[in-house]
Short mmCIF file of C-alpha atoms in Angstrom, two decimals:
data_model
loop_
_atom_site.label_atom_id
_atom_site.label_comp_id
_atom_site.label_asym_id
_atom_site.label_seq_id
_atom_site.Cartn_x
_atom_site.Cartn_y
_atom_site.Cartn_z
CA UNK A 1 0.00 0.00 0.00
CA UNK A 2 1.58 3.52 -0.59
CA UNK A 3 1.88 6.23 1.60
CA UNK A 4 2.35 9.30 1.92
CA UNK A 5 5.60 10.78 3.19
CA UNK A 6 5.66 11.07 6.75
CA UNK A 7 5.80 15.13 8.16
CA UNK A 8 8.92 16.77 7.20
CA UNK A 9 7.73 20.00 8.67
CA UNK A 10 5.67 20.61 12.37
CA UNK A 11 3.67 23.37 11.42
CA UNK A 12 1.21 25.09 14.47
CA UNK A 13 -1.35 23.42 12.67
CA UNK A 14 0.10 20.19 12.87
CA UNK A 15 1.00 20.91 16.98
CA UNK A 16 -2.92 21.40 17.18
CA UNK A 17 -3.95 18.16 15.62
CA UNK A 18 -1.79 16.34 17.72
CA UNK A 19 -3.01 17.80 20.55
CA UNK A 20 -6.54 16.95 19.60
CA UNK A 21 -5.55 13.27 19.15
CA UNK A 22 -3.73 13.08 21.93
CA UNK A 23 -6.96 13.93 23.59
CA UNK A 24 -8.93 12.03 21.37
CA UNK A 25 -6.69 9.06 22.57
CA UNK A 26 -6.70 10.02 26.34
CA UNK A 27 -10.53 10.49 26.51
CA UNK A 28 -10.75 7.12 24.35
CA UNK A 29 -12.84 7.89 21.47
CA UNK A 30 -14.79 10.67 19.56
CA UNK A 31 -17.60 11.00 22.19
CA UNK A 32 -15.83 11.35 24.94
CA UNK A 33 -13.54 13.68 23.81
CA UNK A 34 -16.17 16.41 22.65
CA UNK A 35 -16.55 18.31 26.31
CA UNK A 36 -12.94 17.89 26.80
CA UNK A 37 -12.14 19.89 23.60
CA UNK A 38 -15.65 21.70 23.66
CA UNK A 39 -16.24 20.87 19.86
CA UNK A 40 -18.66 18.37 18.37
CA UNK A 41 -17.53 14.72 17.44
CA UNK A 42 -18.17 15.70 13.43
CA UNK A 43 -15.38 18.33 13.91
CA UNK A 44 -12.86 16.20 15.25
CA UNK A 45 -13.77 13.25 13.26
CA UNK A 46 -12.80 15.68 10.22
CA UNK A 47 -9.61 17.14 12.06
CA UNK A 48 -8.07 13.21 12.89
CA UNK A 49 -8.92 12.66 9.09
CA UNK A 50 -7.06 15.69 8.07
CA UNK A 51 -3.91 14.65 10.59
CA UNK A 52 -4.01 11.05 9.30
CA UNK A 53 -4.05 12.24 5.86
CA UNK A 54 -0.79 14.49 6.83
CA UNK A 55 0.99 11.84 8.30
CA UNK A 56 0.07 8.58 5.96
CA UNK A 57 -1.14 6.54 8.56
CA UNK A 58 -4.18 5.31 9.67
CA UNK A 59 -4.25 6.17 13.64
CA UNK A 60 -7.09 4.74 14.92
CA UNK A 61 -10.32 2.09 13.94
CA UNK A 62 -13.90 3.64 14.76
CA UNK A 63 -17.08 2.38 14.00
CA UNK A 64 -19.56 -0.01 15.53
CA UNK A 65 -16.64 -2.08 16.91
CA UNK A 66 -15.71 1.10 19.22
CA UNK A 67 -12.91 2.94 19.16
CA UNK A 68 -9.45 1.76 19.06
CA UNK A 69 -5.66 3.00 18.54
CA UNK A 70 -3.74 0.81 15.42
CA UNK A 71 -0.40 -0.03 15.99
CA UNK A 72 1.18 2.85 14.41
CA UNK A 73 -1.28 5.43 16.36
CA UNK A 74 0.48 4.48 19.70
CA UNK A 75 3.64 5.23 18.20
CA UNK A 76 2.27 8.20 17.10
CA UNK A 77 0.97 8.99 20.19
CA UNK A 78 3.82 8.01 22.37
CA UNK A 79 5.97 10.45 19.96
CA UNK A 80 3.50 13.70 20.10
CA UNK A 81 3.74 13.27 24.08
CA UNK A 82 7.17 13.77 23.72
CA UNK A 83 6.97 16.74 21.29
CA UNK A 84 4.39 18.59 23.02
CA UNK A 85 6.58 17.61 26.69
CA UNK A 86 9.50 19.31 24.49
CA UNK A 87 7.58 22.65 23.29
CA UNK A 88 6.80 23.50 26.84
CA UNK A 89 10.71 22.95 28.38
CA UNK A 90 11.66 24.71 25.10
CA UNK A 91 9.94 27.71 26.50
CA UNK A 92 10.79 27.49 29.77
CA UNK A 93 14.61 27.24 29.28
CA UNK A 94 14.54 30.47 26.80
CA UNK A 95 13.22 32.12 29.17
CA UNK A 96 16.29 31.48 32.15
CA UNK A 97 17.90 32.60 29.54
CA UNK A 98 17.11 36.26 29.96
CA UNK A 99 18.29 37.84 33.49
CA UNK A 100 15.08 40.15 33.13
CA UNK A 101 11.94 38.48 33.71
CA UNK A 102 10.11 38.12 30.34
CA UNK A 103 8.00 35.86 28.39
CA UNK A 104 4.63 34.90 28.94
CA UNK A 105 2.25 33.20 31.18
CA UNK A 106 -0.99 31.37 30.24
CA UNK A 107 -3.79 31.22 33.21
CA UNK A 108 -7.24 29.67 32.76
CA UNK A 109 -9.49 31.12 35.34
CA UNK A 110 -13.15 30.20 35.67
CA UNK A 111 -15.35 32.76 35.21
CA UNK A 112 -16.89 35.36 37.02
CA UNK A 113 -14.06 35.23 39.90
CA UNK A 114 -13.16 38.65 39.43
CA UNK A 115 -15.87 40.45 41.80
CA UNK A 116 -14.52 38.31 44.22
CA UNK A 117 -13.40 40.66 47.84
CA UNK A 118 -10.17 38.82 48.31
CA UNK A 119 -8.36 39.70 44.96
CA UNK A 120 -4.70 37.57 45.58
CA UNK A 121 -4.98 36.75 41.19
CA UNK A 122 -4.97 40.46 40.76
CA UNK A 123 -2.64 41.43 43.47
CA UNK A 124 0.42 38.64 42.23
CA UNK A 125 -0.21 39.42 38.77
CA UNK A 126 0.48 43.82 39.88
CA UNK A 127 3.25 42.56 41.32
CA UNK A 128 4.51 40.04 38.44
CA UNK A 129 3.95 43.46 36.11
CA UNK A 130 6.06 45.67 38.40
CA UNK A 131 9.16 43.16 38.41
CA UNK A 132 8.82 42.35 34.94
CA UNK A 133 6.76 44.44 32.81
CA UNK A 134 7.55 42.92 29.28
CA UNK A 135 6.07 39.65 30.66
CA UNK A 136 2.41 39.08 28.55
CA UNK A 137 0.15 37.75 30.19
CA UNK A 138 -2.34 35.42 28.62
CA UNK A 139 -5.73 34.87 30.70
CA UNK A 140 -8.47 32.72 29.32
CA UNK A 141 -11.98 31.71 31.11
CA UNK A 142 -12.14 28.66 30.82
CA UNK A 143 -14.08 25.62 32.42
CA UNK A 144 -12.21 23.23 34.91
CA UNK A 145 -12.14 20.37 32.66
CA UNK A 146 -10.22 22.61 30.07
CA UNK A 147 -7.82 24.04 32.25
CA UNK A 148 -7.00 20.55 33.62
CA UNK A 149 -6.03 19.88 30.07
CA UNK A 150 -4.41 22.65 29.60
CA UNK A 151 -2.33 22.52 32.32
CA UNK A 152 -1.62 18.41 31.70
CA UNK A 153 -0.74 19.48 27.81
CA UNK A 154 1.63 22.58 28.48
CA UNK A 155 -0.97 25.18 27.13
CA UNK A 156 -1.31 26.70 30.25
CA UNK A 157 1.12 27.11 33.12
CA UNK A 158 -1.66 28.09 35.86
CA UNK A 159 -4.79 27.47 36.61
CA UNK A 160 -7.51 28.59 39.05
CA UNK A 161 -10.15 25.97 39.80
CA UNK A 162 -12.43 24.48 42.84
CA UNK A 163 -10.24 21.76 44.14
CA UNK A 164 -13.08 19.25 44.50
CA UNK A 165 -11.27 16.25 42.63
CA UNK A 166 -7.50 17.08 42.91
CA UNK A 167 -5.59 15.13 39.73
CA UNK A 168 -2.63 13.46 40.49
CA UNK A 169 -0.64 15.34 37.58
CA UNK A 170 -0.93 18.49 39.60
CA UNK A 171 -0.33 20.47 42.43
CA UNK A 172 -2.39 23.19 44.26
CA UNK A 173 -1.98 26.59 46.09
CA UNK A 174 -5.41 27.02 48.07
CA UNK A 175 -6.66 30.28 47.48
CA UNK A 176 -9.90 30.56 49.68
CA UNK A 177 -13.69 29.46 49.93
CA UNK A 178 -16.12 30.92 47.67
CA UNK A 179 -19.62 31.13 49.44
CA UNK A 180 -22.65 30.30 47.27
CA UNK A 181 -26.56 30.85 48.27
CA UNK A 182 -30.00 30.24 46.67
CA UNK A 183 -30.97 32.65 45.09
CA UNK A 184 -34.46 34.03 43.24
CA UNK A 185 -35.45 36.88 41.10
CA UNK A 186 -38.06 40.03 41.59
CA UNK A 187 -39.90 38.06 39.68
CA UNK A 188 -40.45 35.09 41.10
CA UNK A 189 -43.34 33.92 43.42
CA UNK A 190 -40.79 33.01 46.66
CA UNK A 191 -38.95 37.15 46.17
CA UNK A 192 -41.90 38.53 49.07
CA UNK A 193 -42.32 35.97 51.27
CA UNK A 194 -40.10 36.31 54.41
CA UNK A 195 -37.96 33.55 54.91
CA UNK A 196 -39.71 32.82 58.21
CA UNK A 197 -42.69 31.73 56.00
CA UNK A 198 -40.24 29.89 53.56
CA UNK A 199 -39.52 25.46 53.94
CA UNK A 200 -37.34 23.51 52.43
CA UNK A 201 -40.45 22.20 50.46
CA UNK A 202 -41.41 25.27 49.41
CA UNK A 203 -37.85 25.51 47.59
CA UNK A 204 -38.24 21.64 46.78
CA UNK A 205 -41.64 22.36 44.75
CA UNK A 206 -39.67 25.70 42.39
CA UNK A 207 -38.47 25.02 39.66
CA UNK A 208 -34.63 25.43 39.47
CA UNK A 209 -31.74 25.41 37.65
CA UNK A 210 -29.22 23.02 37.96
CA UNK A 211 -24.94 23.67 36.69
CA UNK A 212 -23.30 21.73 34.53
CA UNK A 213 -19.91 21.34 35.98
CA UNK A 214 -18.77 19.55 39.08
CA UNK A 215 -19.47 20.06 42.49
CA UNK A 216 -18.51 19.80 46.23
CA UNK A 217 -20.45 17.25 47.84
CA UNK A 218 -22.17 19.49 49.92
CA UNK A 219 -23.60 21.33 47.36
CA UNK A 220 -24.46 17.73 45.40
CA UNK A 221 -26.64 17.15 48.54
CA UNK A 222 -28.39 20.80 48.29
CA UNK A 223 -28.72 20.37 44.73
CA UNK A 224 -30.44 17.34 44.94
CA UNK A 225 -33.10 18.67 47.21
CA UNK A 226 -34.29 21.08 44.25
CA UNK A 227 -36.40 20.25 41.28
CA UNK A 228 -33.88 21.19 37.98
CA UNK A 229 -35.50 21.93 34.80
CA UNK A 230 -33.09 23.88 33.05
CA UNK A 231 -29.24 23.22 33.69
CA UNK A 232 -26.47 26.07 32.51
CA UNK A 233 -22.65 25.42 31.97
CA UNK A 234 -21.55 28.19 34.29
CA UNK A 235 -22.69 30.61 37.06
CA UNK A 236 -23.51 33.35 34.14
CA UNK A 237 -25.52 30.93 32.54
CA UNK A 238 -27.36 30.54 35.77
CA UNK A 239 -27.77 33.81 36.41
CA UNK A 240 -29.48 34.43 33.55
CA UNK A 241 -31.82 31.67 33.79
CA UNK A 242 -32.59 33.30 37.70
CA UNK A 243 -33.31 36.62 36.69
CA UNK A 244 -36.37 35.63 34.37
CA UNK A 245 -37.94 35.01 37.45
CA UNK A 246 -39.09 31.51 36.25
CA UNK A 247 -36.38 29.67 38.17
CA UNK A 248 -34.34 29.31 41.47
CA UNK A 249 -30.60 28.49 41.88
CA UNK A 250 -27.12 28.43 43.54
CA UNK A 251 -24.80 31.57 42.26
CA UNK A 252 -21.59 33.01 44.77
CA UNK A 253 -22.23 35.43 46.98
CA UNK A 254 -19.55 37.93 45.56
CA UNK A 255 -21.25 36.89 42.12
CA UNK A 256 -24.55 37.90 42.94
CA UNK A 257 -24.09 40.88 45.54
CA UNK A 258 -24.65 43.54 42.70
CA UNK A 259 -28.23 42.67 41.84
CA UNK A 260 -29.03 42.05 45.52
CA UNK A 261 -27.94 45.32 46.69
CA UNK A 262 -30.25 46.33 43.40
CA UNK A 263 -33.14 44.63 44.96
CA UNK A 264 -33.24 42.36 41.49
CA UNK A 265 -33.00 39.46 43.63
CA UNK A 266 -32.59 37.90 47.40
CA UNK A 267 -30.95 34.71 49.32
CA UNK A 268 -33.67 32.43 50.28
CA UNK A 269 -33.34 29.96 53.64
CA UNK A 270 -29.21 31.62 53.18
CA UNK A 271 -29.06 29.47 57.07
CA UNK A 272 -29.77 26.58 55.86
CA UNK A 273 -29.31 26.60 51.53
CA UNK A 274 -25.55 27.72 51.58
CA UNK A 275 -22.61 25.80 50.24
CA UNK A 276 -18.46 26.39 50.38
CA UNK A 277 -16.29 25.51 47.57
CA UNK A 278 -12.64 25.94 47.18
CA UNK A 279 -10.95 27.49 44.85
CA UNK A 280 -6.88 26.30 43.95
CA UNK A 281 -4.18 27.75 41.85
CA UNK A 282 -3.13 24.64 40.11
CA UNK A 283 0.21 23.79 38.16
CA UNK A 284 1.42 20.96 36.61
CA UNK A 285 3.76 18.31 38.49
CA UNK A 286 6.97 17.77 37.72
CA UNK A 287 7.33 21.26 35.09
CA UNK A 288 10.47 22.68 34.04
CA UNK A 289 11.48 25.64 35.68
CA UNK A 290 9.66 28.98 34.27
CA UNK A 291 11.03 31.85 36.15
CA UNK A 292 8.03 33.62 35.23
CA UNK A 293 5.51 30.97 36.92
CA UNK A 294 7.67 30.67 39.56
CA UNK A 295 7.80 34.65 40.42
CA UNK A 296 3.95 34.73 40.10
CA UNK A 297 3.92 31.57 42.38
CA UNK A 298 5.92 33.28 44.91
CA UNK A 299 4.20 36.35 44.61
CA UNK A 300 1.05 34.40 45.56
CA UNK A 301 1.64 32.87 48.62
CA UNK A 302 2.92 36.13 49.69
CA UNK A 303 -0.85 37.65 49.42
CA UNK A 304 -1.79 34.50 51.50
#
């Protein structure tokens, strides 16, 4: 059978397909790998077609069967762990080069942390910009699953997420607790009544809202207590599905203090229906050293 010539040239565009199938390969098929790359299974069945087209080689057998890596796709896989491991140290060691601190650093945050009272993100990264103010800084909101992958695959070098399942790839700097109530709109039936008039069964019978990401089990036990009709992939999400004054849900405190103070909406049972979840600056074990990360690290633990 002929093939094509293997890659002489690693374009970006090849780095991205190898990503993809390394994730692909990690995840163990097509399905799986959609919310970990947050595209549908038609687009990456087209982008493993275009990489196996690039390389000659068929990397993998789907179908009815299931999914499966050939021979030569665990080579190839085994190799673009390597590459991608290599990309990252690359960086890192330019950047020791330099006796002033410069390059770049790649966060994933989840949203809507930034109306948060204790602000130790913002304060290291003033401080990073002070010491070393031709460092760029690259901050993307993200969801946890994608900055655990990022951080595992050397796209990002930090990461701030609720340490609920901790992965043994990485380590974590707590940051604090972030505090999150029930909430309802003006709009909604439950707004006047006093919460001396409210039970659990009242909240039991609303409908709610339920998030799409993972949880503390504390808040899996709250959660369960509601009736979800609509779910939402992140507190904004939520939010909006609260304010139409249809539905009832968890949001953060810091999160939602603006429209309570607006009287748009109010805690209900906040005794009783509260939940806290921690929040962790992860990194990736065993990383090259990155003077940059390291600096911001430091700088961190200092706002502690």
């Amino acid at each position: 059978m002929n093939r094509k010539p293997a890659l002489g040239q690693v374009s970006d565009f090849d780095i991205r397909l190898l990503r993809l199938f390394r994730s692909v390969a990690e995840c163990g098929g097509f399905s799986a790998a959609e919310g970990v790359l947050g595209i549908s299974r038609s687009a990456i069945s087209l982008q493993m077609g275009d990489l196996e087209k690039r390389l000659g080689i068929r990397l993998c057998q789907r179908g009815r069967a299931g999914f499966a890596l050939t021979d030569e796709g665990r080579e190839v896989l085994r190799a673009s762990q390597t590459l991608l491991a290599a990309l990252e140290d690359f960086r890192s060691e330019v950047n020791l080069l330099h006796r002033q601190l410069r390059g770049e650093l790649n966060i994933g945050i989840i949203n809507n942390l930034v109306t948060l009272p204790k602000m130790r993100i913002t304060q290291a990264l003033r401080a990073l910009a002070k010491q070393g103010p031709d460092v760029r800084v690259n901050i993307g909101m993200m969801t946890p699953n994608d900055i655990e992958t990022g951080l595992m695959d050397g796209q990002l070098h930090a990461g701030v997420v609720p340490l609920i399942q901790p992965l043994s790839g990485l380590d974590y700097l707590p940051l604090y607790d972030e505090r999150s109530q029930l909430y309802c709109s003006r709009e909604h039936p439950l707004f006047s009544r006093p919460d001396d008039d409210l039970a659990e069964a009242d909240l039991a019978a609303a409908d709610a809202v339920a998030p799409g990401y993972r949880l503390p089990p504390q808040a899996q036990a709250l959660q369960q207590r509601l009736k979800p009709i609509a779910t939402a992939s992140d507190r904004e999400g939520i939010a909006f599905l609260i304010l139409t004054g249809r539905y009832i849900g968890y949001l953060p405190e810091h999160f939602a203090a603006s429209w309570v103070t607006q009287g748009l909406m109010r805690p209900l049972l906040p005794a009783v229906c509260h939940y806290d979840a921690p929040l962790a600056l992860a990194v990736r074990k065993g990383r090259r050293a990155n003077l940059v990360l390291e600096r911001f690290l430091q700088e961190l633990e200092r706002t502690g």
